[in-house]
XYZ file of C-alpha atoms in Angstrom:
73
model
C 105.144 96.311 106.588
C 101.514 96.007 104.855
C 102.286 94.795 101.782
C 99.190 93.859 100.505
C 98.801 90.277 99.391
C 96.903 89.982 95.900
C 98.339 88.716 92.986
C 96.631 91.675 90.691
C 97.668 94.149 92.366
C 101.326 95.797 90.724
C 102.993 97.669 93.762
C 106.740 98.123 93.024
C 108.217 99.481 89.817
C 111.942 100.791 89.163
C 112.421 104.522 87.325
C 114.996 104.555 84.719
C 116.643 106.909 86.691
C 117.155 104.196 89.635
C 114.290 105.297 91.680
C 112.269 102.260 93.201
C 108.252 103.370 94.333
C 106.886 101.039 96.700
C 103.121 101.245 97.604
C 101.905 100.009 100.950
C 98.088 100.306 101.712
C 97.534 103.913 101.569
C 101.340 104.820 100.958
C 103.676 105.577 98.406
C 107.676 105.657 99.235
C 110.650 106.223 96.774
C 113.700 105.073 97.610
C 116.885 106.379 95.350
C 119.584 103.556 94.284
C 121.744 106.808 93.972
C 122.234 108.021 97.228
C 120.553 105.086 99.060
C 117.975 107.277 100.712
C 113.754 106.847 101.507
C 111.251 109.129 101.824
C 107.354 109.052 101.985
C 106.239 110.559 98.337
C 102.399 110.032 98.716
C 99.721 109.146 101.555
C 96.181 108.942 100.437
C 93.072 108.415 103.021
C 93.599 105.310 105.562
C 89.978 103.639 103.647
C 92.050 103.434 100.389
C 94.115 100.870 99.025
C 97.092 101.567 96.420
C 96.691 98.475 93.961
C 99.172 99.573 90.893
C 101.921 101.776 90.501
C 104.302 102.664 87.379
C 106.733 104.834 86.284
C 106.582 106.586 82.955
C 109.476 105.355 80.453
C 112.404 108.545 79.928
C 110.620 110.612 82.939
C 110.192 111.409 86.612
C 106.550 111.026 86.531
C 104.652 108.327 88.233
C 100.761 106.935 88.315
C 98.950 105.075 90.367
C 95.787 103.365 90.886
C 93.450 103.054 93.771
C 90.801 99.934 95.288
C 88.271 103.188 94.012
C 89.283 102.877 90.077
C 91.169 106.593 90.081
C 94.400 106.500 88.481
C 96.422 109.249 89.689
C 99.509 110.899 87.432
């Protein structure tokens, strides 16, 4: 499914509260090791490319970086 293959580029990371965000191209999905459930969290224009994504430590918020040099919180 798109997973972009480039060794720079950081696109899963695990919340401390058992959340795993997976970017694929232009897409962002969590899924929740709690109730075992997916949704799509972020979709950014189809000529973009998510290259990084991390979870803050202790909290629910989440940045990512785009193939433009935006980070995104």
């Amino acid at each position: 499914p798109n997973l972009q293959e480039n060794i720079s580029y950081s696109l899963l990371d695990w919340s401390d509260s058992n959340i795993l965000a997976t970017a694929l191209e232009n897409l962002i999905y969590l899924w929740d090791g709690n109730n075992l459930t997916s949704r799509l969290f972020y979709s950014a224009d189809e000529n973009i490319t998510i290259t990084s994504i991390k979870w803050m430590k202790n909290s629910n918020l989440i940045s990512f970086g785009t193939n433009e040099g935006i980070v995104h919180i």
